[in-house]
Coordinates of C-alpha atoms and ligand atoms in Angstrom, one line a residue:
M228 CA 18.7 79.8 9.5
K229 CA 16.1 77.1 9.1
I230 CA 12.4 77.6 9.9
K231 CA 11.7 75.7 13.0
V232 CA 8.3 74.0 12.9
M233 CA 7.4 72.1 16.1
T234 CA 4.6 69.6 15.9
V235 CA 2.8 68.5 19.1
F236 CA 0.4 65.6 19.2
G237 CA -0.6 62.9 21.7
T238 CA -3.3 60.4 20.5
R239 CA -3.9 58.0 17.6
P240 CA -6.0 60.2 15.4
E241 CA -3.7 63.2 15.8
G242 CA -0.7 61.0 14.9
I243 CA -2.4 59.8 11.8
K244 CA -3.4 63.2 10.6
M245 CA -0.1 64.9 11.6
A246 CA 2.1 62.2 9.9
P247 CA 1.6 63.4 6.3
I248 CA 2.6 67.0 7.4
I249 CA 5.7 65.6 9.1
K250 CA 6.6 63.5 6.0
T251 CA 6.1 66.5 3.7
M252 CA 8.4 68.6 5.9
E253 CA 11.1 66.0 5.7
N254 CA 11.5 66.9 2.0
V255 CA 11.8 70.6 2.6
P256 CA 15.4 71.6 3.3
E257 CA 14.4 75.0 4.5
I258 CA 12.4 73.5 7.4
E259 CA 13.7 72.0 10.7
S260 CA 11.0 69.8 11.9
I261 CA 10.9 69.2 15.7
I262 CA 8.4 66.5 16.9
C263 CA 7.1 66.4 20.4
V264 CA 4.5 63.8 21.5
T265 CA 2.7 64.2 24.8
A266 CA 1.8 60.5 24.6
Q267 CA -1.7 61.1 26.0
H268 CA -2.1 57.7 24.3
R269 CA 0.7 55.2 24.6
Q270 CA 0.1 52.0 22.7
M271 CA -2.3 53.5 20.3
L272 CA 0.1 56.3 19.5
D273 CA 3.1 54.1 19.2
Q274 CA 1.2 52.0 16.5
V275 CA 1.1 55.2 14.4
L276 CA 4.6 56.3 15.1
N277 CA 5.9 52.8 14.0
L278 CA 3.8 52.7 10.8
F279 CA 4.9 56.2 9.6
K280 CA 8.5 55.7 10.9
I281 CA 8.3 58.8 13.1
D282 CA 10.9 59.2 15.8
P283 CA 9.9 62.0 18.1
D284 CA 12.6 64.4 19.4
Y285 CA 10.6 64.8 22.7
D286 CA 8.3 62.3 24.3
L287 CA 6.5 63.6 27.5
N288 CA 5.1 60.2 28.2
I289 CA 2.2 61.6 30.2
F290 CA -0.1 58.5 29.7
K291 CA -1.6 57.1 32.9
P292 CA -4.3 54.4 32.9
G293 CA -7.6 56.0 34.1
Q294 CA -6.3 59.5 33.4
T295 CA -8.7 62.4 33.9
L296 CA -9.0 65.4 31.6
T297 CA -7.3 67.4 34.3
D298 CA -4.4 64.9 34.5
I299 CA -3.9 65.2 30.7
T300 CA -4.1 69.0 30.7
I301 CA -1.7 69.5 33.5
G302 CA 0.8 66.8 32.3
A303 CA 0.9 68.2 28.8
L304 CA 1.1 71.8 29.8
K305 CA 3.9 71.3 32.3
G306 CA 5.9 69.1 30.0
L307 CA 5.6 71.4 27.1
E308 CA 6.7 74.5 28.9
S309 CA 10.4 73.5 29.1
V310 CA 10.4 71.8 25.6
I311 CA 9.0 75.0 23.9
M312 CA 11.5 77.1 25.8
E313 CA 14.4 74.9 24.7
V314 CA 13.3 74.6 21.0
N315 CA 11.9 78.2 20.6
P316 CA 10.1 77.3 17.4
D317 CA 8.9 79.8 14.7
I318 CA 5.6 78.0 14.7
L319 CA 3.9 75.2 16.7
L320 CA 1.3 73.0 15.0
V321 CA -1.5 71.2 16.8
Q322 CA -4.1 69.0 15.0
G323 CA -7.7 68.4 15.9
D324 CA -9.6 68.6 19.1
T325 CA -8.1 66.5 21.9
T326 CA -6.9 67.7 25.3
T327 CA -3.3 67.5 24.0
V328 CA -4.3 70.0 21.3
F329 CA -5.8 72.5 23.7
A330 CA -2.8 72.2 26.2
G331 CA -0.4 72.4 23.2
A332 CA -1.9 75.6 22.0
L333 CA -2.0 77.1 25.5
A334 CA 1.6 76.2 26.2
A335 CA 2.7 77.8 22.9
F336 CA 0.6 80.9 23.7
Y337 CA 2.3 81.3 27.1
Q338 CA 5.7 81.5 25.3
K339 CA 4.3 83.8 22.6
V340 CA 4.9 81.3 19.9
K341 CA 2.8 81.4 16.7
I342 CA 0.3 78.6 16.5
G343 CA -1.1 76.8 13.5
H344 CA -4.3 74.8 14.1
V345 CA -4.7 71.9 11.7
E346 CA -8.3 70.8 11.2
A347 CA -9.7 74.1 12.4
G348 CA -13.3 75.3 12.4
L349 CA -15.3 72.1 13.0
R350 CA -18.3 72.8 15.1
S351 CA -21.2 70.7 16.3
G352 CA -22.9 73.6 18.1
N353 CA -23.1 71.7 21.4
M354 CA -20.4 72.1 24.0
Y355 CA -21.2 68.7 25.4
S356 CA -21.3 66.7 22.2
P357 CA -18.6 65.8 21.4
Y358 CA -17.3 66.3 24.9
P359 CA -14.8 67.8 25.6
E360 CA -13.7 68.1 21.9
E361 CA -16.1 70.9 20.9
A362 CA -14.7 73.1 23.7
N363 CA -11.1 72.1 22.8
R364 CA -11.6 73.2 19.2
K365 CA -13.1 76.5 20.2
L366 CA -10.4 77.2 22.9
T367 CA -7.7 76.3 20.4
G368 CA -9.2 78.6 17.8
V369 CA -9.0 81.5 20.1
L370 CA -5.3 81.0 20.6
A371 CA -4.4 80.1 17.0
D372 CA -2.7 82.4 14.5
F373 CA -3.3 80.2 11.5
H374 CA -6.5 78.2 11.0
F375 CA -6.1 75.3 8.5
A376 CA -9.7 74.6 7.8
P377 CA -10.5 71.3 5.9
T378 CA -13.7 72.5 4.2
E379 CA -15.6 75.5 3.1
T380 CA -18.1 74.8 5.9
N381 CA -15.3 74.9 8.5
K382 CA -14.2 78.3 7.1
R383 CA -17.7 79.7 7.4
N384 CA -17.9 78.6 11.0
L385 CA -14.7 80.5 11.8
L386 CA -15.8 83.6 9.9
R387 CA -19.1 83.6 11.8
E388 CA -17.1 83.6 15.1
G389 CA -15.2 86.7 13.8
Y390 CA -11.8 85.2 12.9
P391 CA -10.1 87.3 10.2
E392 CA -10.4 85.8 6.7
D393 CA -6.7 86.2 5.9
R394 CA -5.8 83.8 8.7
I395 CA -8.1 81.0 7.5
F396 CA -6.9 78.6 4.8
I397 CA -9.0 75.9 3.2
T398 CA -6.6 73.0 2.9
G399 CA -8.6 69.8 2.9
N400 CA -8.1 67.2 5.6
T401 CA -4.7 65.5 6.0
V402 CA -6.6 62.3 6.9
I403 CA -7.1 61.8 3.1
D404 CA -3.4 62.2 2.5
A405 CA -2.8 59.5 5.1
L406 CA -5.5 57.2 3.6
K407 CA -3.9 57.4 0.2
Y408 CA -0.7 56.2 1.7
A409 CA -2.3 53.3 3.5
V410 CA -5.0 51.7 1.4
K411 CA -3.8 49.2 -1.3
E412 CA -5.9 47.1 -3.6
D413 CA -4.0 43.9 -3.2
Y414 CA -3.5 44.3 0.6
R415 CA -3.1 41.1 2.6
F416 CA -3.8 41.1 6.3
E417 CA -1.4 39.5 8.8
N418 CA -4.3 38.9 11.2
P419 CA -5.5 35.3 10.5
L420 CA -9.1 36.2 11.2
L421 CA -9.2 39.1 8.8
N422 CA -7.3 37.0 6.2
S423 CA -9.8 34.1 6.5
I424 CA -12.9 36.3 5.6
D425 CA -14.3 35.9 2.1
Y426 CA -15.2 39.6 1.6
K427 CA -17.2 38.8 -1.6
K428 CA -19.6 36.5 0.2
E429 CA -19.6 37.9 3.8
R430 CA -20.9 41.4 4.5
I431 CA -18.8 43.0 7.2
I432 CA -20.0 45.7 9.5
L433 CA -16.9 47.6 10.7
M434 CA -17.6 49.1 14.1
T435 CA -15.8 51.4 16.4
S436 CA -17.0 53.4 19.4
H437 CA -15.3 55.3 22.1
R438 CA -16.8 58.8 22.6
R439 CA -17.0 59.8 26.3
E440 CA -20.6 61.1 26.0
N441 CA -21.6 57.6 24.7
I442 CA -20.1 55.6 27.5
G443 CA -22.9 54.1 29.6
R444 CA -26.5 53.7 28.4
P445 CA -26.0 55.1 24.8
M446 CA -23.2 52.7 24.2
E447 CA -25.2 49.8 25.5
S448 CA -28.0 50.6 23.2
I449 CA -25.7 51.0 20.2
F450 CA -24.1 47.7 20.8
S451 CA -27.4 45.9 21.5
A452 CA -28.8 47.1 18.2
V453 CA -25.8 45.8 16.3
N454 CA -25.7 42.6 18.3
D455 CA -29.4 41.9 17.4
I456 CA -29.3 42.8 13.7
V457 CA -26.5 40.5 12.8
K458 CA -28.6 37.5 14.1
K459 CA -31.1 38.3 11.3
Y460 CA -28.7 38.0 8.4
D461 CA -26.7 34.8 7.8
D462 CA -24.1 36.5 5.6
V463 CA -23.4 39.5 7.9
S464 CA -20.8 39.7 10.7
V465 CA -19.2 42.4 12.7
V466 CA -15.5 43.3 13.2
F467 CA -15.0 45.6 16.2
P468 CA -11.4 46.6 17.0
I469 CA -12.1 47.9 20.5
H470 CA -10.6 51.1 21.8
L471 CA -8.3 50.5 24.8
N472 CA -10.5 52.5 27.1
P473 CA -11.5 49.9 29.8
K474 CA -15.0 51.5 30.2
V475 CA -15.7 50.8 26.5
R476 CA -14.3 47.3 26.7
E477 CA -16.4 46.4 29.6
I478 CA -19.6 47.3 27.8
A479 CA -18.5 45.6 24.6
Y480 CA -17.6 42.3 26.2
R481 CA -20.8 42.3 28.2
V482 CA -23.3 43.1 25.4
F483 CA -21.7 41.0 22.7
D484 CA -21.1 38.0 25.0
G485 CA -21.8 34.7 23.2
N486 CA -22.4 36.2 19.8
D487 CA -19.9 34.4 17.5
K488 CA -20.8 36.7 14.6
V489 CA -19.2 39.6 16.4
H490 CA -15.4 39.6 16.4
L491 CA -14.1 41.7 19.2
I492 CA -10.4 42.4 18.4
E493 CA -7.6 44.6 19.6
P494 CA -7.1 48.0 18.0
L495 CA -5.6 47.5 14.6
D496 CA -2.6 49.3 13.1
Y497 CA -3.7 52.0 10.8
E498 CA -2.8 50.1 7.6
P499 CA -4.8 46.9 8.3
F500 CA -7.6 49.0 9.7
T501 CA -8.1 51.2 6.7
N502 CA -7.8 48.3 4.3
L503 CA -10.4 46.4 6.3
M504 CA -12.7 49.5 6.0
A505 CA -12.1 49.4 2.2
K506 CA -13.3 45.7 2.2
S507 CA -16.2 46.2 4.6
H508 CA -19.9 46.7 3.7
I509 CA -21.0 49.2 6.2
V510 CA -19.3 51.3 8.9
V511 CA -21.0 52.0 12.3
T512 CA -19.1 54.5 14.4
D513 CA -18.9 57.5 16.7
S514 CA -15.4 58.3 15.6
G515 CA -14.5 61.6 14.0
G516 CA -11.8 60.2 11.6
L517 CA -13.9 57.4 10.4
Q518 CA -16.6 59.8 9.3
E519 CA -14.0 61.3 7.0
E520 CA -12.4 58.1 5.7
A521 CA -15.6 56.0 5.0
P522 CA -17.1 58.5 2.4
S523 CA -13.7 58.6 0.6
L524 CA -13.8 54.8 0.3
G525 CA -17.5 54.8 -0.7
K526 CA -18.7 53.0 2.5
P527 CA -22.1 53.9 4.0
V528 CA -21.5 55.1 7.5
L529 CA -24.0 55.2 10.3
V530 CA -22.9 57.8 12.8
V531 CA -24.0 56.7 16.2
R532 CA -24.0 60.2 17.8
E533 CA -26.6 62.8 18.5
E534 CA -24.6 65.6 16.8
T535 CA -21.7 65.8 14.4
E536 CA -19.2 68.5 13.6
R537 CA -18.7 66.8 10.2
P538 CA -21.9 67.5 8.2
E539 CA -20.2 67.2 4.8
G540 CA -20.4 63.4 4.6
I541 CA -24.1 63.6 5.5
E542 CA -24.8 66.3 2.9
A543 CA -22.9 64.1 0.3
G544 CA -25.3 61.2 1.2
T545 CA -22.6 58.7 2.4
A546 CA -23.1 59.3 6.1
R547 CA -26.3 59.2 8.2
L548 CA -26.6 60.6 11.7
V549 CA -28.6 57.9 13.5
G550 CA -28.2 58.8 17.1
T551 CA -27.9 56.3 19.9
D552 CA -31.5 55.0 20.1
Y553 CA -31.7 51.2 19.8
Q554 CA -34.7 51.1 17.4
N555 CA -33.3 53.8 15.1
I556 CA -30.0 52.1 14.7
Y557 CA -31.6 48.7 14.3
S558 CA -34.0 49.9 11.6
N559 CA -31.4 51.9 9.7
L560 CA -29.1 48.8 9.6
D561 CA -32.0 46.6 8.6
R562 CA -32.9 48.8 5.7
L563 CA -29.3 49.1 4.5
L564 CA -28.8 45.3 4.7
S565 CA -32.1 44.4 2.9
D566 CA -32.6 47.2 0.4
Q567 CA -30.0 47.1 -2.4
K568 CA -31.2 50.5 -3.8
E569 CA -30.9 52.2 -0.5
Y570 CA -27.4 50.7 0.0
Q571 CA -26.3 51.9 -3.5
K572 CA -27.7 55.4 -2.8
M573 CA -25.2 55.7 0.1
A574 CA -22.3 53.7 -1.3
N575 CA -20.8 56.5 -3.4
A576 CA -17.2 57.5 -3.1
V577 CA -17.2 61.2 -2.4
N578 CA -14.4 63.3 -1.1
P579 CA -15.8 66.3 0.8
Y580 CA -12.8 66.2 3.1
G581 CA -9.9 66.6 0.7
D582 CA -7.9 65.5 -2.3
G583 CA -4.8 64.1 -0.6
K584 CA -2.8 67.3 -0.9
A585 CA -3.7 69.0 2.4
S586 CA -0.3 68.6 3.9
E587 CA 1.5 70.2 0.9
R588 CA -0.8 73.2 1.2
I589 CA -0.2 73.6 4.9
V590 CA 3.5 73.4 4.5
D591 CA 3.4 75.9 1.6
I592 CA 1.4 78.4 3.7
I593 CA 3.9 78.0 6.6
L594 CA 6.9 78.6 4.2
R595 CA 5.3 81.7 2.7
Y596 CA 4.6 83.1 6.1
A597 CA 8.1 82.4 7.4
R598 CA 9.8 83.8 4.3
R599 CA 7.8 87.0 4.5
N600 CA 8.5 87.3 8.2
R601 CA 12.2 87.0 7.7
E602 CA 12.2 89.6 5.0
E603 CA 10.5 92.1 7.2
Ligands
UD1_225 C1 -9.0 60.7 23.3 C2 -9.5 62.1 22.9 C3 -10.6 62.0 21.9 C4 -10.1 61.1 20.7 C5 -9.6 59.8 21.2 C6 -9.0 59.0 20.0 C7 -9.5 63.8 24.7 C8 -10.3 64.4 25.8 N1 -10.1 62.7 24.1 O1 -10.1 60.0 23.9 O2 -10.9 63.3 21.4 O3 -11.2 60.9 19.8 O4 -8.6 60.0 22.1 O5 -8.9 57.7 20.3 O6 -8.5 64.2 24.4 N2 -5.9 53.9 26.8 C9 -4.9 52.9 26.9 N3 -3.9 53.0 26.0 C10 -3.8 53.9 25.0 C11 -4.9 54.8 24.8 C12 -5.9 54.8 25.8 O7 -4.9 52.1 27.8 O8 -2.9 53.9 24.2 C13 -7.1 53.8 27.7 C14 -6.7 54.4 29.1 O9 -7.3 53.6 30.1 C15 -7.2 55.8 29.1 C16 -8.5 55.6 28.3 O10 -8.1 54.6 27.3 O11 -7.4 56.3 30.4 C17 -9.0 56.9 27.7 O12 -8.0 57.6 26.9 P1 -8.0 59.2 26.9 O13 -6.9 59.7 26.0 O14 -8.1 59.7 28.2 O15 -9.3 59.6 26.2 P2 -10.0 58.9 24.9 O16 -11.4 58.6 25.3 O17 -9.1 57.8 24.3
UDP226 N1 -8.0 53.5 13.6 C1 -6.9 52.6 13.6 N2 -7.1 51.4 14.2 C2 -8.3 51.1 14.8 C3 -9.4 52.0 14.8 C4 -9.2 53.2 14.2 O1 -5.9 52.9 13.1 O2 -8.4 49.9 15.3 C5 -7.8 54.8 12.9 C6 -8.9 55.3 11.9 O3 -8.5 54.9 10.6 C7 -8.9 56.8 12.0 C8 -8.4 57.0 13.5 O4 -7.9 55.8 13.9 O5 -7.9 57.4 11.2 C9 -9.6 57.4 14.3 O6 -9.3 57.4 15.6 P1 -10.3 57.4 16.8 O7 -11.6 56.9 16.3 O8 -9.6 56.8 18.0 O9 -10.5 59.0 17.1 P2 -11.4 60.2 16.5 O10 -11.1 60.2 15.1 O11 -12.8 59.9 16.9 O12 -10.8 61.4 17.2

């Protein structure tokens, strides 16, 4: 009998980071891989499914415009109940810190199914930043049987909270596995705007922002600082693929209105997005995934958040936590754009988040566990 591994995910970043695990399992005859998407995101998840050619066995299709955290939790929990009962997996994998992750772990726990938490042990130390992700991670940790921690720091966080060492595995982050799959030196964009840019002459600031705790004043101040700094440098422009959240879009269109050096575009597919990052000069973001990808590509990243659960990029010198204050963001960008030495200090390719083999390690650990379990 095959080992049944059920993966549950719902949003763009979970899809990107779960895809390498699913692809690795496709080549392991001992494993039956069952894929269930909650579709907490719809279009942004479908972009990922198409790119990685993933065809889910179950699609709960819970997405509703304007969904609240409660809507997502209830929709996912209810939908997963019958799917888990039907599949009865040996292990269920969730990835990261979204509401789908928490609901997925809870649904598995209710059926007494073993849970593997991919990207475990990240902690900012503040329950409201990132919100609600810090809580989702902790809640999932409590329910999980296997903690796949990307880094040593993540493992230490879990040990401090009392999790047994033999259940924590340092694997690296599967985001680096995905990145290696997507970024190509001779990549050509289909998007005419991205294709028309001369990346040797024009310095591109790649920007993304969507965190719930930044929506409102903080986001206005982040966008205003970026809007003003580009006016100072002739050779600098911004590309901002805007998240589909209408609250984010409203602020972006309002603040950047009339600035033709800021290109507001639709969310990009993962492949063009990461290749654009590879050709950009600086990354400004509040995203979790980008904090991991940018250091690997040697791109200085200004993290526009008050706290981060990903200190490794900062310790390595490629990322800087600049908060959401207008002046601080403006002056940090100004310095990076005008001081070549300062730029070079940050533009080092470092890989604190993995070596591209995280999914192999995770699948190996699952296999070892399942084989031992069958022997007993
Ligand atoms: C969610 C996750 C966050 C993750 C982010 C990745 C939670 C609580 N938040 O945040 O951790 O960093 O995804 O992007 O789980 N929308 C669409 N189409 C889509 C996706 C989103 O229209 O394909 C719009 C909808 O109006 C939706 C809004 O974006 O209501 C917000 O989406 P939601 O999943 O609720 O939260 P995010 O802020 O995207
Ligand atoms: N990403 C993408 N297209 C975009 C913007 C981001 O494919 O237009 C990818 C990015 O490379 C990263 C992931 O989406 O892997 C990050 O997702 P997001 O910022 O939505 O969520 P977070 O990482 O903050 O949870």
